[in-house]
mmCIF file of C-alpha atoms in Angstrom:
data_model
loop_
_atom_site.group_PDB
_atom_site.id
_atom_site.type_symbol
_atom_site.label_atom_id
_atom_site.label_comp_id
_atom_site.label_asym_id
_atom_site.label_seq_id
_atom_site.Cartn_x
_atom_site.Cartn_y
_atom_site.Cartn_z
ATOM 1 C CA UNK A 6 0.000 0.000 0.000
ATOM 2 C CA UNK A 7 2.941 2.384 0.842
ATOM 3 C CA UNK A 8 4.543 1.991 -2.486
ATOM 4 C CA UNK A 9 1.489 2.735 -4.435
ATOM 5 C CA UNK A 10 0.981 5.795 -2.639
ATOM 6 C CA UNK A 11 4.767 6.659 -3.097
ATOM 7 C CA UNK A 12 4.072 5.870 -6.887
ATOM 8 C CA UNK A 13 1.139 8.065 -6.819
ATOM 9 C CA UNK A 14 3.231 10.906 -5.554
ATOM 10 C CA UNK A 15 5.461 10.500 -7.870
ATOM 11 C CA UNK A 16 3.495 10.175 -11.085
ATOM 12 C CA UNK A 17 0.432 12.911 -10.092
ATOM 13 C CA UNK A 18 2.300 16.415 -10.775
ATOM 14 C CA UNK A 19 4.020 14.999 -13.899
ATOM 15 C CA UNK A 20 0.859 13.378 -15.500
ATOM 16 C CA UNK A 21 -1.150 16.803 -14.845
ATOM 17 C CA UNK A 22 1.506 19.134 -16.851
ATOM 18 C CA UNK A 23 1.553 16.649 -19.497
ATOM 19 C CA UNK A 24 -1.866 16.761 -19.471
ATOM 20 C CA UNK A 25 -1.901 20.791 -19.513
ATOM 21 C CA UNK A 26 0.588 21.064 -22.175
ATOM 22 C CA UNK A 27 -0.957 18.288 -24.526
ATOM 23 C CA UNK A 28 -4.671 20.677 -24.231
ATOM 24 C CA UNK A 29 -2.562 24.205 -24.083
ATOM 25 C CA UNK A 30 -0.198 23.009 -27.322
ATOM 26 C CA UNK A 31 -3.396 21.580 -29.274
ATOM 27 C CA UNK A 32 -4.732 24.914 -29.099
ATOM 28 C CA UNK A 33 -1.622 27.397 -29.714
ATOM 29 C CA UNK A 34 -0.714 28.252 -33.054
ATOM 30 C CA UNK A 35 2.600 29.344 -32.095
ATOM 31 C CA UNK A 36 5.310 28.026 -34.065
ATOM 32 C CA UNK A 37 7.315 27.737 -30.974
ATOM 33 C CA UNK A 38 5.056 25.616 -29.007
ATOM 34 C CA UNK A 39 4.978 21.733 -30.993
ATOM 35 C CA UNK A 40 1.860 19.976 -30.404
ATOM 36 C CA UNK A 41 2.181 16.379 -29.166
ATOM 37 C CA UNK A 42 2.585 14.454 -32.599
ATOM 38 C CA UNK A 43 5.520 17.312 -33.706
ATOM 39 C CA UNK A 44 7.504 16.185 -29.972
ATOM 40 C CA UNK A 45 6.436 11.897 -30.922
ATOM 41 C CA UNK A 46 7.844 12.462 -34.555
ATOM 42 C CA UNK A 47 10.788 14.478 -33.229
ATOM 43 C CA UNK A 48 11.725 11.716 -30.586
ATOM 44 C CA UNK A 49 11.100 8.855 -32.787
ATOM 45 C CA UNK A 50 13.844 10.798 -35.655
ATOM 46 C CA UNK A 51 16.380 12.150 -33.633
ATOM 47 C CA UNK A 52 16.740 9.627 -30.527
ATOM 48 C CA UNK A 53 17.959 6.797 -32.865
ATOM 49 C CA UNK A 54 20.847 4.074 -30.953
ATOM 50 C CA UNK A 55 23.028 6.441 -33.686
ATOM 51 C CA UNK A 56 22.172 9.462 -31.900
ATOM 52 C CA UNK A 57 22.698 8.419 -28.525
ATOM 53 C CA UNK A 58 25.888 7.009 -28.882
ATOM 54 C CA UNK A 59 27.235 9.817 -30.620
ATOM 55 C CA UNK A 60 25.883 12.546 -28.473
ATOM 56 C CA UNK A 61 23.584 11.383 -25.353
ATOM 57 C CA UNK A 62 26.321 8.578 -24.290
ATOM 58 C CA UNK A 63 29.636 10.840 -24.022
ATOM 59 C CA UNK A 64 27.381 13.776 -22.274
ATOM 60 C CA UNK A 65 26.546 11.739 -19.727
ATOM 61 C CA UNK A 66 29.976 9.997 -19.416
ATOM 62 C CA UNK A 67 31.314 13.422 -18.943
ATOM 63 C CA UNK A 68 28.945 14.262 -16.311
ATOM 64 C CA UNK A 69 29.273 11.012 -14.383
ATOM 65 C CA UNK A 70 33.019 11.713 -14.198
ATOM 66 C CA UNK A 71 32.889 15.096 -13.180
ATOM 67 C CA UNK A 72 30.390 14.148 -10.435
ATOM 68 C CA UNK A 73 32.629 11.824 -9.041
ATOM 69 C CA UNK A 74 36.158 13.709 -9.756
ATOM 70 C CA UNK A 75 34.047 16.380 -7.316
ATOM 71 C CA UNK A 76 32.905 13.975 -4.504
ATOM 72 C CA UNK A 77 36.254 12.758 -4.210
ATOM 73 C CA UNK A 78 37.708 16.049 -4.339
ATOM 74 C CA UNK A 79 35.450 17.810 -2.249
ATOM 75 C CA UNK A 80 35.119 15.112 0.700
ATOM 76 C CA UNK A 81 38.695 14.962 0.714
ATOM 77 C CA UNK A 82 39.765 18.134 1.044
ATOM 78 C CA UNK A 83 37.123 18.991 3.079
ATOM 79 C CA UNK A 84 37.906 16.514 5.648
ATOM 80 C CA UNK A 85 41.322 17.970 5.464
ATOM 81 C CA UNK A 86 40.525 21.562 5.913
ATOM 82 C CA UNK A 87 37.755 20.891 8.454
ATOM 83 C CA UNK A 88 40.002 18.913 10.714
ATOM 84 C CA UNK A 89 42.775 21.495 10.684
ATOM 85 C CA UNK A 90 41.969 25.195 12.638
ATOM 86 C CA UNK A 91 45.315 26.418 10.820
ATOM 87 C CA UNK A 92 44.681 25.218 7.039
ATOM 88 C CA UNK A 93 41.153 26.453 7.512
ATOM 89 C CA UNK A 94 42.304 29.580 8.260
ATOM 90 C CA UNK A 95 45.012 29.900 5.844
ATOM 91 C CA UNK A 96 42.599 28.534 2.866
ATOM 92 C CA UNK A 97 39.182 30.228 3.752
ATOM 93 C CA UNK A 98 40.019 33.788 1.750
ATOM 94 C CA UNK A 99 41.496 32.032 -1.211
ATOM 95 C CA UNK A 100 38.426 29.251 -1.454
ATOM 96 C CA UNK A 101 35.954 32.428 -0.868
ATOM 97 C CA UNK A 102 37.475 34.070 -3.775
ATOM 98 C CA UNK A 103 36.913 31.114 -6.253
ATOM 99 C CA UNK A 104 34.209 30.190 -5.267
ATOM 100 C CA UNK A 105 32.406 33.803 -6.098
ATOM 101 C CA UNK A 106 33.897 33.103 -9.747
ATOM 102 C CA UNK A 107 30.952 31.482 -12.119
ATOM 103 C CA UNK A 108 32.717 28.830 -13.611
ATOM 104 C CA UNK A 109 31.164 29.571 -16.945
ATOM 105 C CA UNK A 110 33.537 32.319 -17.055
ATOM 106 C CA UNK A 111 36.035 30.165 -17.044
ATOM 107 C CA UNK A 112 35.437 28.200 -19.693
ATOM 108 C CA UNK A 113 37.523 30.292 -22.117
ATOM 109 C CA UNK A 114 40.719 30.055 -20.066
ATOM 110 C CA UNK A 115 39.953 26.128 -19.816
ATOM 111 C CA UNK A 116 39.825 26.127 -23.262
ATOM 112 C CA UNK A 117 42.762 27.711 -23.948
ATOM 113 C CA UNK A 118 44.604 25.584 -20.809
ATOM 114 C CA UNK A 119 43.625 22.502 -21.522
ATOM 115 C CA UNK A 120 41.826 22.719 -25.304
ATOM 116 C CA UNK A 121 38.332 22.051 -26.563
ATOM 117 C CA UNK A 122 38.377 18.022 -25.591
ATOM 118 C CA UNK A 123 36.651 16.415 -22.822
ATOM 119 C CA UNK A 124 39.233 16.970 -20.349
ATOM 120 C CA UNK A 125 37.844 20.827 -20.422
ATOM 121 C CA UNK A 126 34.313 20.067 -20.163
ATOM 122 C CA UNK A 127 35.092 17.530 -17.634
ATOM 123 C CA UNK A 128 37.029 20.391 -15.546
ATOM 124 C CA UNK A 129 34.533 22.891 -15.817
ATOM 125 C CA UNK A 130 31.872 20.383 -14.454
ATOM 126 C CA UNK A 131 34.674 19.271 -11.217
ATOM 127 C CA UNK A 132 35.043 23.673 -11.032
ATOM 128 C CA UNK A 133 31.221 24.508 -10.427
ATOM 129 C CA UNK A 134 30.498 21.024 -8.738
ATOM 130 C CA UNK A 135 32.658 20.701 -6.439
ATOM 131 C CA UNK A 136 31.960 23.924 -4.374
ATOM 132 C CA UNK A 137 28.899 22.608 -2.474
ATOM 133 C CA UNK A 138 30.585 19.038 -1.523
ATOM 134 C CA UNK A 139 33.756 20.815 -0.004
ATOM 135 C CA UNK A 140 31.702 23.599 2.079
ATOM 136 C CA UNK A 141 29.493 20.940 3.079
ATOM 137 C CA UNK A 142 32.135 18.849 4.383
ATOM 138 C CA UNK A 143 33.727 21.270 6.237
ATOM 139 C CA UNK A 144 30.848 22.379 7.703
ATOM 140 C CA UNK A 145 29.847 18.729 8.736
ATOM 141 C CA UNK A 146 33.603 18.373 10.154
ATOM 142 C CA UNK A 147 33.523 21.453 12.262
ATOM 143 C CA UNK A 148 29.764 20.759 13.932
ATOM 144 C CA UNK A 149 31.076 17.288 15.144
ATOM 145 C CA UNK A 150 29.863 16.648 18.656
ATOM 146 C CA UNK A 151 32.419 17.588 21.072
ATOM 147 C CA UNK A 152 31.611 14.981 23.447
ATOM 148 C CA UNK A 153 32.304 12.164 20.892
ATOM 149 C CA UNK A 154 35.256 13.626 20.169
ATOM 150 C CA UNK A 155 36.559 13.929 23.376
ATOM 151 C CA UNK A 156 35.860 10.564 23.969
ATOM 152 C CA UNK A 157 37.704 9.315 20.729
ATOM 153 C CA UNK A 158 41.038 11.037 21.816
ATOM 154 C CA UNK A 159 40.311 9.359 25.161
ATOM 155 C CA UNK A 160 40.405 6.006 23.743
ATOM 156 C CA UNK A 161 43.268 6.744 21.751
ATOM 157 C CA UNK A 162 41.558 6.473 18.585
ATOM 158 C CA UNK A 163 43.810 8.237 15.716
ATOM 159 C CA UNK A 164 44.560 8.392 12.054
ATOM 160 C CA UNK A 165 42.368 6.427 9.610
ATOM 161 C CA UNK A 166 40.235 4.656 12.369
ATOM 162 C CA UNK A 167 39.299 8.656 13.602
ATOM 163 C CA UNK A 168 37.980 9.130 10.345
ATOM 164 C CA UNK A 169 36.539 6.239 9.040
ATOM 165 C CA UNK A 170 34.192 5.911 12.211
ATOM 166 C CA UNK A 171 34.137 9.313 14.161
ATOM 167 C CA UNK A 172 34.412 11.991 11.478
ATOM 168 C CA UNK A 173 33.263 10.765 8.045
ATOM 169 C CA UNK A 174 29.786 9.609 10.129
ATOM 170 C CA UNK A 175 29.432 12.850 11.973
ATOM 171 C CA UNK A 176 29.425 14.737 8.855
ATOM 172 C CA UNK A 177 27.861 12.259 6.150
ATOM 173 C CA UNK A 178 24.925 14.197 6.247
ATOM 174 C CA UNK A 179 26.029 17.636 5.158
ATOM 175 C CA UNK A 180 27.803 15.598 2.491
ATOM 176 C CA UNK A 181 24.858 14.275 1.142
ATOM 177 C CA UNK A 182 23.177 17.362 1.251
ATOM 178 C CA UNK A 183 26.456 19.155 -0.444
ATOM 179 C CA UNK A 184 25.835 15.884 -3.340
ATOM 180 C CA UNK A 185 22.405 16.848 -3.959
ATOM 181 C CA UNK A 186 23.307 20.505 -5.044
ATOM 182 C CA UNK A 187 26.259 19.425 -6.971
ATOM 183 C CA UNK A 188 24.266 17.081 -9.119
ATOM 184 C CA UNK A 189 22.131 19.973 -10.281
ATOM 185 C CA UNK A 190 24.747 22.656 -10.835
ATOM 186 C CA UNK A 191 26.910 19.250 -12.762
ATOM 187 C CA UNK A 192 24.206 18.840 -15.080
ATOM 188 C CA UNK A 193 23.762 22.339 -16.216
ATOM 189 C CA UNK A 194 27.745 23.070 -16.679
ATOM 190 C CA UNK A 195 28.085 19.794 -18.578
ATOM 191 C CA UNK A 196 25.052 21.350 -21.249
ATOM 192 C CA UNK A 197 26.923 24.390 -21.141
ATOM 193 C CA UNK A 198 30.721 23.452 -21.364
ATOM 194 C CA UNK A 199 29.189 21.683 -25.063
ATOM 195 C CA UNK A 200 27.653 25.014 -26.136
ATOM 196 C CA UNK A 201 31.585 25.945 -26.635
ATOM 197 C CA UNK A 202 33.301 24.957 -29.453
ATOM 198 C CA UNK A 203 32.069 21.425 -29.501
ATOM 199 C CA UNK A 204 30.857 19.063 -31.917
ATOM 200 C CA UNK A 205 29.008 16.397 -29.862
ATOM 201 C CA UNK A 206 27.034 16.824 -26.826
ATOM 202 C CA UNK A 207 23.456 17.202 -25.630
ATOM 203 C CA UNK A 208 24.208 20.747 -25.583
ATOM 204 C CA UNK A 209 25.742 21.110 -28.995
ATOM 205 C CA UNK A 210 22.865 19.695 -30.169
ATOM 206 C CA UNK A 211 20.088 21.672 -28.630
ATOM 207 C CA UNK A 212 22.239 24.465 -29.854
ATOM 208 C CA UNK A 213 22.188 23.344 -33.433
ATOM 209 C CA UNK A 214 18.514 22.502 -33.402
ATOM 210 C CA UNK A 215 17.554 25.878 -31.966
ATOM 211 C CA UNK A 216 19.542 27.506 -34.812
ATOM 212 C CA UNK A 217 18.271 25.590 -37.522
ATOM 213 C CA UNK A 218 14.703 26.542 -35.973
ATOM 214 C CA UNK A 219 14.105 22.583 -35.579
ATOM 215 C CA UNK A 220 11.857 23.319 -32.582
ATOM 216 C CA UNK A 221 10.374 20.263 -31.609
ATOM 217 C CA UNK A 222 13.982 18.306 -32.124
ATOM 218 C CA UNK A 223 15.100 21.373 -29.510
ATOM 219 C CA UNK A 224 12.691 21.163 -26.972
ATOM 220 C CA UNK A 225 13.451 17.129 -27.141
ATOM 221 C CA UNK A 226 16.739 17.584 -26.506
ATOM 222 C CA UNK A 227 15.237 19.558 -23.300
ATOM 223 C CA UNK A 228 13.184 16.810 -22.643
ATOM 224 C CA UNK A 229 16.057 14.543 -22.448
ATOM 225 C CA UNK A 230 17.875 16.701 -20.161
ATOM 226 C CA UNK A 231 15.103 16.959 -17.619
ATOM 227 C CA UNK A 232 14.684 13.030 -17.642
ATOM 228 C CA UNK A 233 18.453 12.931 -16.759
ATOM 229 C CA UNK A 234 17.772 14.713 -14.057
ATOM 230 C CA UNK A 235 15.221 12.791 -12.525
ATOM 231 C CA UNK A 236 17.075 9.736 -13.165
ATOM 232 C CA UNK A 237 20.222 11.079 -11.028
ATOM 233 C CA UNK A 238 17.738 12.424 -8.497
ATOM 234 C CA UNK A 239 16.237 8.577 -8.170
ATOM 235 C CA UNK A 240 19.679 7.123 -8.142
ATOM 236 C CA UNK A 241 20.369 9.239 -5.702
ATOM 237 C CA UNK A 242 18.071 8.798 -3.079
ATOM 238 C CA UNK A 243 18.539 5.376 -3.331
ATOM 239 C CA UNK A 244 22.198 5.663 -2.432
ATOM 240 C CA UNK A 245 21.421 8.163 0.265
ATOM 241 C CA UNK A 246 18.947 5.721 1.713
ATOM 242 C CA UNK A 247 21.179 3.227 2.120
ATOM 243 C CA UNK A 248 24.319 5.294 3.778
ATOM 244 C CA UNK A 249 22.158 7.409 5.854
ATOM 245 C CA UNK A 250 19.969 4.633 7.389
ATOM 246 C CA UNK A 251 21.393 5.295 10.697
ATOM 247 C CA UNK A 252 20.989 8.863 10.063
ATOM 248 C CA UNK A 253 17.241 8.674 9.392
ATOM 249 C CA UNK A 254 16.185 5.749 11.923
ATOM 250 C CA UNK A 255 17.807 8.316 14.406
ATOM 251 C CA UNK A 256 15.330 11.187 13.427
ATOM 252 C CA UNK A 257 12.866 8.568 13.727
ATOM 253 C CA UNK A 258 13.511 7.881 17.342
ATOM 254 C CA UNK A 259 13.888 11.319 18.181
ATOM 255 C CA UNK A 260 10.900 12.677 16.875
ATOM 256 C CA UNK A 261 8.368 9.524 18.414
ATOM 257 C CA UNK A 262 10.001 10.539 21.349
#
């Protein structure tokens, strides 16, 4: 019963805009607004196995390494800087000044660093992504209780055991919560690092549809986007789930109590 009630959560709101714009399309006469058979004929042409190996298949290989170039680089060195008072301190003006830099900015001076490849759209997914993981982390490092901390160093617990059951625990879920922006922000710098001088891509291609006035091919290529969306939002609430199951059969406790 619970999982068809979950289901019907999930389904309602997207069943009654398709519903709205299947009635509001049917009676527009806009050339910018395709009716339901335009967006069926324009799916059925352009997402061919051709298609998505050549552009929907690298896009998302880019942004699947970039997620998890940021994870690892923002748990890690926040669980450095968080641990330390002194690198804190000596990092927090320098990581407050890139962070205030958009990293579309800096997709000309990646491209003229590292070139056009996917190494630069890879990097300018890891520069906007990883901002939310690393504050996160240090944020969940630094709010650590005390008292479990105190006990740890009582114990004589040190090094890698310190982390791996004292610190990385403590601040999982400010990581999680730093994951769930990142995914967002990665998807929308991977469309826009293939705007740039590119000649595959999701974005490249919504680009080349909207200039060729293809409409319905463009707003497809939307389509497509906001489906990979959900599908990393599923995926990750499934992992989330399963590392945070303490986490959430705590709140449980605490709020029957």
């Amino acid at each position: 019963m619970k999982i068809l009630k979950d289901l019907f959560f999930i389904v309602t709101l997207p069943v009654l805009l398709l519903v709205a714009w299947v009635i509001w399309s049917s009676q527009s006469s806009s050339f910018f607004v395709p009716d339901w058979g335009q967006m069926t004929n324009a799916f059925s042409n352009v997402w061919t196995w051709g298609r998505i190996q050549s552009d929907l298949l690298p896009s998302v290989g880019r942004l699947f390494i970039g997620i998890v170039l940021s994870i690892v680089i923002g748990v890690i060195g926040g669980l450095l800087i968080g641990s330390f008072r002194w690198l804190r301190q000596l990092l927090e003006p320098t990581l407050e000044f890139f962070r205030a830099i958009p990293p579309t900015v800096l997709i000309p001076v990646m491209m003229l660093l590292i070139g056009i490849g996917d190494d630069m759209k890879v990097a300018v997914i890891v520069l906007g992504a990883v901002w939310p993981i690393l504050l996160n982390t240090i944020e969940g490092v630094r709010s650590m209780d005390e008292v479990l901390s105190d006990t740890s160093h009582t114990y004589g617990i040190t090094g890698f055991a310190l982390v791996r059951y004292l610190i990385l625990p403590s601040a999982l879920p400010q990581i999680m919560a730093g994951v769930r922006q990142s995914l967002s922000i990665a998807l929308i710098l991977m469309v826009i690092s293939e705007m740039f001088a590119s000649s595959a891509g999701l974005g490249y291609l919504i680009v080349q549809f909207q200039r060729s006035f293809a409409i319905p091919e463009m707003w497809s290529g939307i389509v497509v986007l906001g489906l990979i969306g959900v599908i990393l939002s599923f995926i990750f609430q499934a992992v989330e789930r399963i590392l945070l199951k303490w986490y959430h059969g705590q709140r449980e406790l605490e709020n029957a109590a």
